[in-house]
Short mmCIF file of N, CA and C in Angstrom, two decimals:
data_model
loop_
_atom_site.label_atom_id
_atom_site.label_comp_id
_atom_site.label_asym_id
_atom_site.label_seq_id
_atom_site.Cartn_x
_atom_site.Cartn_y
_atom_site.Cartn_z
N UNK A 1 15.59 -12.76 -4.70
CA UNK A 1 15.59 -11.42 -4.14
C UNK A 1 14.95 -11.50 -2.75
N UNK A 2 15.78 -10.75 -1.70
CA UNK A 2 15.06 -11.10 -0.36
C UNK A 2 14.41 -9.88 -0.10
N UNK A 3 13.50 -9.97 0.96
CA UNK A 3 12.67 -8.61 1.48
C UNK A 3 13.20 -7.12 1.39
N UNK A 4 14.37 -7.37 1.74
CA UNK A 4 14.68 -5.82 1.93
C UNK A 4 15.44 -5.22 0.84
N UNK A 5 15.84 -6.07 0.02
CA UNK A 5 16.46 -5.59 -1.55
C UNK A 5 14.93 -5.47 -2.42
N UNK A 6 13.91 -5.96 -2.40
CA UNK A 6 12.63 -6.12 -3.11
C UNK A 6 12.46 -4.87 -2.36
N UNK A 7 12.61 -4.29 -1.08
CA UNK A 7 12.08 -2.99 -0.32
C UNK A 7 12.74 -1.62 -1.25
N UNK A 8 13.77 -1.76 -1.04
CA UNK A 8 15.19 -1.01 -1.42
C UNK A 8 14.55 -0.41 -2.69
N UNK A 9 14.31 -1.43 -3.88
CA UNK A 9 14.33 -1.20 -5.02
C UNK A 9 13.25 -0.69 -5.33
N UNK A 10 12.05 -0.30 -4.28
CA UNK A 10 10.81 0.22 -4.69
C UNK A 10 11.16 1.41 -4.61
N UNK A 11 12.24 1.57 -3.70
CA UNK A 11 12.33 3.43 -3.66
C UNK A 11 11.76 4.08 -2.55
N UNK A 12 11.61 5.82 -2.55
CA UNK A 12 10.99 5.51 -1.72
C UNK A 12 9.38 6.12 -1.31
N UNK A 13 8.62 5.73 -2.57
CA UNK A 13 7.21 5.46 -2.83
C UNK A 13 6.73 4.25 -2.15
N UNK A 14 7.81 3.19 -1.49
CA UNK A 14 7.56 2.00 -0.82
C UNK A 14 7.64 2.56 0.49
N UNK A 15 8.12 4.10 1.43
CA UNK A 15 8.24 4.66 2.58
C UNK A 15 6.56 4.87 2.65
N UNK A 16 6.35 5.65 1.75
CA UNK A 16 4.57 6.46 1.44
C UNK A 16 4.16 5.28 2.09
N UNK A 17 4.22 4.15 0.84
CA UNK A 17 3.14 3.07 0.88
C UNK A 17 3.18 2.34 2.52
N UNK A 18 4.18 2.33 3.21
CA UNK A 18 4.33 1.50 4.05
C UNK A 18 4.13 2.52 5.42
N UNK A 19 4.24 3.58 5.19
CA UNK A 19 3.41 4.86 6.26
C UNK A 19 2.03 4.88 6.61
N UNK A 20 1.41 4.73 5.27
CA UNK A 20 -0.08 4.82 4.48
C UNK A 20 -0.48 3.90 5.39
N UNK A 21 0.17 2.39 4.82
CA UNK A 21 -0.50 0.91 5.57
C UNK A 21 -0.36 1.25 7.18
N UNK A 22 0.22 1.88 7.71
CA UNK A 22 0.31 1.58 9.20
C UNK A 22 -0.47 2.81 10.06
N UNK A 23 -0.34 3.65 9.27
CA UNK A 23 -1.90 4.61 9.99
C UNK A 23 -2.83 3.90 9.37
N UNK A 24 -2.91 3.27 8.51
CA UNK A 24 -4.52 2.53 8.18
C UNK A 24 -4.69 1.31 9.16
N UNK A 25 -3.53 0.63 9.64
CA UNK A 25 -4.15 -0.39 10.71
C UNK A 25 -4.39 0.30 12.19
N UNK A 26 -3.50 1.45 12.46
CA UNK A 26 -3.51 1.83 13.53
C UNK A 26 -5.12 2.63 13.22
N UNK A 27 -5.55 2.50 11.92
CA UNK A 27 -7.15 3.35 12.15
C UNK A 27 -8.07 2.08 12.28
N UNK A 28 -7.73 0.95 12.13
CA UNK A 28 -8.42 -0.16 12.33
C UNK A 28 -8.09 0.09 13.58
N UNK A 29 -7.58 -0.64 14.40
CA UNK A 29 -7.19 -0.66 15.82
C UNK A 29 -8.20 0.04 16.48
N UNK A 30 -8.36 1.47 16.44
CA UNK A 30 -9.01 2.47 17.04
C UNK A 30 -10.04 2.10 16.55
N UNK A 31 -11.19 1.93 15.75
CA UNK A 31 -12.12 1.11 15.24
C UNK A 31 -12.70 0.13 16.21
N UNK A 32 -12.04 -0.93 16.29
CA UNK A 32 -12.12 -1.63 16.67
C UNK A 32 -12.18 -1.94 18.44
N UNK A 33 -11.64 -0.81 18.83
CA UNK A 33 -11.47 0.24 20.09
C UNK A 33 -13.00 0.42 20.50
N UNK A 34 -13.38 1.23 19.43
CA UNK A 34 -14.67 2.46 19.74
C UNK A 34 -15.64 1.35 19.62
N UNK A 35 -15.68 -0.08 18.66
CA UNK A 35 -16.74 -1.11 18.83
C UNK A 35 -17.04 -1.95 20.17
N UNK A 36 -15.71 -1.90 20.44
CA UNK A 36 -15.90 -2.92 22.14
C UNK A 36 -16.63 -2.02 23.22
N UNK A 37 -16.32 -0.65 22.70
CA UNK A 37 -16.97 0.78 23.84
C UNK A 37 -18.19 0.79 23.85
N UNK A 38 -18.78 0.00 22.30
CA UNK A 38 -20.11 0.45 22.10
C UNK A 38 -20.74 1.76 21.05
N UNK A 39 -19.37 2.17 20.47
CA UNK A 39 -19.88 3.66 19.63
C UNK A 39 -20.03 2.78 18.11
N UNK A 40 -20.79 3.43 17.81
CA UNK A 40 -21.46 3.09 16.36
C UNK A 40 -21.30 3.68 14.96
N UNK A 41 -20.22 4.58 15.19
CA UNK A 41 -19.43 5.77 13.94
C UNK A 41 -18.85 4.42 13.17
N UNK A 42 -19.25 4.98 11.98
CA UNK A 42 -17.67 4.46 11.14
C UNK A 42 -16.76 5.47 10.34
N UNK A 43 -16.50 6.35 11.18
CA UNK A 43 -15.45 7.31 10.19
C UNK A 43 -13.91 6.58 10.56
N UNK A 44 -13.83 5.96 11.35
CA UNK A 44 -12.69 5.55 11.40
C UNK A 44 -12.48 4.37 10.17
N UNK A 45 -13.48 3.68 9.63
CA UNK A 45 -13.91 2.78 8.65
C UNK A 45 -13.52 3.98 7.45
N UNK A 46 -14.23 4.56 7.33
CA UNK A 46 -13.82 5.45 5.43
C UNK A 46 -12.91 5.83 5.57
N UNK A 47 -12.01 6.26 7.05
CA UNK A 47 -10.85 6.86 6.82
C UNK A 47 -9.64 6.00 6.33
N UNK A 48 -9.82 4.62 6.82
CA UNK A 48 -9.21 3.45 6.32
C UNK A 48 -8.93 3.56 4.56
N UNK A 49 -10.60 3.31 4.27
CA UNK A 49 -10.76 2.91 2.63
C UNK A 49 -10.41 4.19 2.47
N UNK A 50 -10.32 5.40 2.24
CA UNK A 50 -9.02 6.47 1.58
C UNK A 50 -8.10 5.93 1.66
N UNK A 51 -7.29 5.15 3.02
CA UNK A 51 -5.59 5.12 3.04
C UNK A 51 -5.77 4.04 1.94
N UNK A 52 -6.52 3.03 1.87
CA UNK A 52 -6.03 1.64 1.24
C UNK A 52 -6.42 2.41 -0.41
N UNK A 53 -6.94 3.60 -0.83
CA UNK A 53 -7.00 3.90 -2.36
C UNK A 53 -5.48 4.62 -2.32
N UNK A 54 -5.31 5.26 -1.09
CA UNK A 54 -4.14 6.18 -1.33
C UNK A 54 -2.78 5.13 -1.18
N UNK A 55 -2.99 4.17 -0.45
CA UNK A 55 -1.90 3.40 -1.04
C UNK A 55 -1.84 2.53 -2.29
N UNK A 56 -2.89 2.62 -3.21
CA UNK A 56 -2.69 2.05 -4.78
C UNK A 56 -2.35 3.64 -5.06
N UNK A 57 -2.69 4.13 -5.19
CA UNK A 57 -1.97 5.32 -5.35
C UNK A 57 -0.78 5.82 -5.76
N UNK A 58 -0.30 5.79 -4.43
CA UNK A 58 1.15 5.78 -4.31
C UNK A 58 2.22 4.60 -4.93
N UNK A 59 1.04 3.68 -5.08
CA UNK A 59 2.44 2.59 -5.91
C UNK A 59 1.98 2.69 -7.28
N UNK A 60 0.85 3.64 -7.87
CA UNK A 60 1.15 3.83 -9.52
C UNK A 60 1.98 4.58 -9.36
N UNK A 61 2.11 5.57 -8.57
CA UNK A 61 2.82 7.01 -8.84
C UNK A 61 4.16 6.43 -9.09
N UNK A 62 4.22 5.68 -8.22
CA UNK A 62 6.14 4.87 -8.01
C UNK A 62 6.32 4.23 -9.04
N UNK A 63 5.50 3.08 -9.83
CA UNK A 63 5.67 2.77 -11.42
C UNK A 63 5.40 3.70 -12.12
N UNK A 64 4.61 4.50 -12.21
CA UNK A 64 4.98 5.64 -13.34
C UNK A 64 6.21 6.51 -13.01
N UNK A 65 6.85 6.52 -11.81
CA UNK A 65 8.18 7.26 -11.97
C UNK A 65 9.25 6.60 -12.14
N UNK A 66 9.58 5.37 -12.14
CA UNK A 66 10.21 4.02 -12.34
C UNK A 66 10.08 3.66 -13.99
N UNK A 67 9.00 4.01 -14.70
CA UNK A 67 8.94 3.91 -16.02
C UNK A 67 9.74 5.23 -16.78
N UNK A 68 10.08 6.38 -16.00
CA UNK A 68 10.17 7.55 -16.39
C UNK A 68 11.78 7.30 -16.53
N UNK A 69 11.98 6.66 -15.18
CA UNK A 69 13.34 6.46 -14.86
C UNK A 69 14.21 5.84 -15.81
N UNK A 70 13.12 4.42 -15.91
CA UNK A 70 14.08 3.05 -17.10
C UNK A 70 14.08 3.98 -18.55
N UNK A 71 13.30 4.68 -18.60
CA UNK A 71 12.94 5.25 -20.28
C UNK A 71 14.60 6.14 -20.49
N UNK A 72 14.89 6.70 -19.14
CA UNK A 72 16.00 7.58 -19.36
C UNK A 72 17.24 6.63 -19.21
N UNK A 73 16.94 5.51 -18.53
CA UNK A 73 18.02 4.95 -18.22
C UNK A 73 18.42 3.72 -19.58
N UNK A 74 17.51 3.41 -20.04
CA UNK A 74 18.01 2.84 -21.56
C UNK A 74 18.52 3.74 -22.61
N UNK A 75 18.42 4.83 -22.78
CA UNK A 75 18.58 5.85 -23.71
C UNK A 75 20.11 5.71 -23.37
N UNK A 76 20.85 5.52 -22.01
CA UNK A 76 22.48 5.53 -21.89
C UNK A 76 22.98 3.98 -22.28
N UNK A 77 22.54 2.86 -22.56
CA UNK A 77 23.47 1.81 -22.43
C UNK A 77 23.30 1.29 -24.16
N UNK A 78 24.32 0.75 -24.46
CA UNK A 78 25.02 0.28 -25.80
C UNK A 78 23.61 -0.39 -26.74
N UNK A 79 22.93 -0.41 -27.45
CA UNK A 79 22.11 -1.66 -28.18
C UNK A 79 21.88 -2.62 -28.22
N UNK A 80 23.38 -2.92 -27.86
CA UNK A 80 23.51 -4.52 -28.03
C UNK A 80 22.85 -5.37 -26.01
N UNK A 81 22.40 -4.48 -25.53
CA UNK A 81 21.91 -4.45 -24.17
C UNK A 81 21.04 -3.89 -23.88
N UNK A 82 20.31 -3.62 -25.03
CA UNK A 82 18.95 -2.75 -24.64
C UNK A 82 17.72 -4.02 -24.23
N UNK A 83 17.79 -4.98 -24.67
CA UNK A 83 16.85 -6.20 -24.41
C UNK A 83 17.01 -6.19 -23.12
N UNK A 84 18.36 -6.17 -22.73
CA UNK A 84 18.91 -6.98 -21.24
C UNK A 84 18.33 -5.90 -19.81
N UNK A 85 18.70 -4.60 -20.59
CA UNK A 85 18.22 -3.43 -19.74
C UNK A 85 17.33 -3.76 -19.38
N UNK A 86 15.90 -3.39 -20.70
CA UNK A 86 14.70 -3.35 -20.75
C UNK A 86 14.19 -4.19 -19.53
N UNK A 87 14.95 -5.68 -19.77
CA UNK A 87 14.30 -6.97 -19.05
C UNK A 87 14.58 -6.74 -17.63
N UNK A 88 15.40 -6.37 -17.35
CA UNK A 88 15.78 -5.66 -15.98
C UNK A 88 14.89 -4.79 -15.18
N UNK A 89 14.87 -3.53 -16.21
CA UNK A 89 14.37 -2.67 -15.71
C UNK A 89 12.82 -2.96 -15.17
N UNK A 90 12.14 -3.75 -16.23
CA UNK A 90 10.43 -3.77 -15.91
C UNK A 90 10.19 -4.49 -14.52
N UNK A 91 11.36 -5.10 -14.38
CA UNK A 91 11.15 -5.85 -13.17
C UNK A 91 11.41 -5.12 -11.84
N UNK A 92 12.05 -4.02 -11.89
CA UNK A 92 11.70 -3.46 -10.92
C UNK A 92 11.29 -2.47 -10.84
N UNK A 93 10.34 -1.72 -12.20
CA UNK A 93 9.09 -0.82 -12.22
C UNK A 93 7.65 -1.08 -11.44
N UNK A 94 7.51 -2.18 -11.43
CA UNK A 94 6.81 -2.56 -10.87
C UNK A 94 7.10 -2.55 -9.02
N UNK A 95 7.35 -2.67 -8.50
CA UNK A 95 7.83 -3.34 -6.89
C UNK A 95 6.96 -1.75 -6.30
N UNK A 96 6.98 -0.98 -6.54
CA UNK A 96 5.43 0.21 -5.78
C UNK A 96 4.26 -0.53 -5.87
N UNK A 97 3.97 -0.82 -7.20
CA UNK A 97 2.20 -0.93 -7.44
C UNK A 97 2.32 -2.54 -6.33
N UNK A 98 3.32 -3.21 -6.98
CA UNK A 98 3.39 -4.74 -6.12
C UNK A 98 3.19 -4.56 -4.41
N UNK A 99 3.93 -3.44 -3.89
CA UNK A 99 4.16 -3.76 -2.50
C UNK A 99 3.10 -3.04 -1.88
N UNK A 100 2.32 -2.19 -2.99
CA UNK A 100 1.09 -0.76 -2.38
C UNK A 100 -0.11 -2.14 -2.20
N UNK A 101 -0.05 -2.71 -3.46
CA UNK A 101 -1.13 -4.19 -3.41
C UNK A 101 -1.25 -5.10 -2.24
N UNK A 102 0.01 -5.41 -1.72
CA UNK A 102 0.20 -6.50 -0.72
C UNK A 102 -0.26 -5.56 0.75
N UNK A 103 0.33 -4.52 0.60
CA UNK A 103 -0.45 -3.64 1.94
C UNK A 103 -2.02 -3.41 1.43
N UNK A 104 -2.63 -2.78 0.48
CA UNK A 104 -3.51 -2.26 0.46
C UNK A 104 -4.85 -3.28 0.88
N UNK A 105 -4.39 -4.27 -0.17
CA UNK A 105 -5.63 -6.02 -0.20
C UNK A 105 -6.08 -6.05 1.34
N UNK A 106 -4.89 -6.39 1.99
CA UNK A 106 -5.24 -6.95 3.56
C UNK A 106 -5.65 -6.25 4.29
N UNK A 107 -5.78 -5.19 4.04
CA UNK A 107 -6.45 -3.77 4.96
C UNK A 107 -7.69 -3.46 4.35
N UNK A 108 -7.91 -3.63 3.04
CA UNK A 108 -9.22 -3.56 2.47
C UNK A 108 -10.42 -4.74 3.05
N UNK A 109 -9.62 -5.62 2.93
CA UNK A 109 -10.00 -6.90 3.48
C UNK A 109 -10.37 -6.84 4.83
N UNK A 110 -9.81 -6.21 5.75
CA UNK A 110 -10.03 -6.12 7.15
C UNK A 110 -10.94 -5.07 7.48
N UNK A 111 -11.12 -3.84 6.63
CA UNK A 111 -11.87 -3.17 6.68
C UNK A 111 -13.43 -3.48 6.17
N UNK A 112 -13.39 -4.54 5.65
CA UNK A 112 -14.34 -4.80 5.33
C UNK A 112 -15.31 -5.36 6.16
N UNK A 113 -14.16 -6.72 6.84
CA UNK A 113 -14.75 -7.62 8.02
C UNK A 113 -14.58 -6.47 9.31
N UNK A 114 -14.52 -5.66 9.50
CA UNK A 114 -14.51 -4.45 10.58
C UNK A 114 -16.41 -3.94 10.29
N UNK A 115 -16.31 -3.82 9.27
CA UNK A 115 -17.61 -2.68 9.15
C UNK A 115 -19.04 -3.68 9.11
N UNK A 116 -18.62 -5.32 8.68
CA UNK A 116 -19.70 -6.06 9.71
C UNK A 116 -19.56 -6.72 10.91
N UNK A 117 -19.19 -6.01 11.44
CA UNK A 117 -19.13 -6.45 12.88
C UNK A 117 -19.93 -5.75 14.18
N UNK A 118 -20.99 -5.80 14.39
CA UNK A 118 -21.83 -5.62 15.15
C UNK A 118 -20.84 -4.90 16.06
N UNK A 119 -21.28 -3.38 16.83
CA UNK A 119 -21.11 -2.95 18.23
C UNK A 119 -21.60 -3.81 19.10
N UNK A 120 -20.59 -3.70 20.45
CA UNK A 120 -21.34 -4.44 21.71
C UNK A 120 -22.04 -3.70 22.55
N UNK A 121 -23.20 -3.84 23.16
CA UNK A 121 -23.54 -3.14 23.76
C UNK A 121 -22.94 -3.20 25.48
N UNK A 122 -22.72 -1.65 25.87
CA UNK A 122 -22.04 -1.59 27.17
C UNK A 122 -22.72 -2.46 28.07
N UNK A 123 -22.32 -2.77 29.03
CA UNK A 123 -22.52 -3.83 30.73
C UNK A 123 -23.34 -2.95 30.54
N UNK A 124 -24.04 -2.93 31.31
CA UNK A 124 -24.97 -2.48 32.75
C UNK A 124 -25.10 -2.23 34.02
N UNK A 125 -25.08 -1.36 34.20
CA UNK A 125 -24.58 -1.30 36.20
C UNK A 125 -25.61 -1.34 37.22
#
């Protein structure tokens, strides 16, 4: 399965998740902005760790609606293919919580190494 069929199949709880991740780096960025300036806030820091909970979030929400989905969607196919469904289906119930994880980790992670990182203090004139 390549990237953008693994994308495809998350739905689009993988749009949320992948919105989520990119105002959360673009809130790193600015972070990281206001440290070279010398400002010493970290709201740009907690506003991060919300996006990175709100993107696990958003990828249960997407497996629990993906579970809702396969539950209705086995109820239509023959018996003799309910194994085959099933085996199908779980595999791509999952691909929210999977792709909310792969964004969320590395931004948690960065937010972390963000919030020890010493301000610089401004030149001097």
């Amino acid at each position: 399965m390549d990237f953008i069929q693994f994308y495809i199949n998350g739905g689009v709880f993988n749009h949320a998740i992948t919105i989520t991740a990119a105002i959360g780096v673009l809130a790193l960025a600015l972070h990281a902005r206001a440290l070279k300036l010398g400002q010493t806030s970290d709201d740009g820091l907690r506003v991060v760790d919300r996006l990175v909970v709100l993107c696990v979030g958003f990828g249960l929400l997407g497996t629990l609606f993906g579970s809702i989905d396969l539950a209705a969607a086995l109820q239509t196919i023959p018996a003799a293919d309910y194994d085959l469904g099933r085996a199908r289906g779980m595999t791509l119930v999952v691909i929210p919580l999977a792709w909310s994880l792969m964004c969320a980790i590395p931004l948690w992670i960065a937010s972390t190494v963000q919030s020890r990182r010493p301000a610089r203090q401004p030149a001097r004139t």
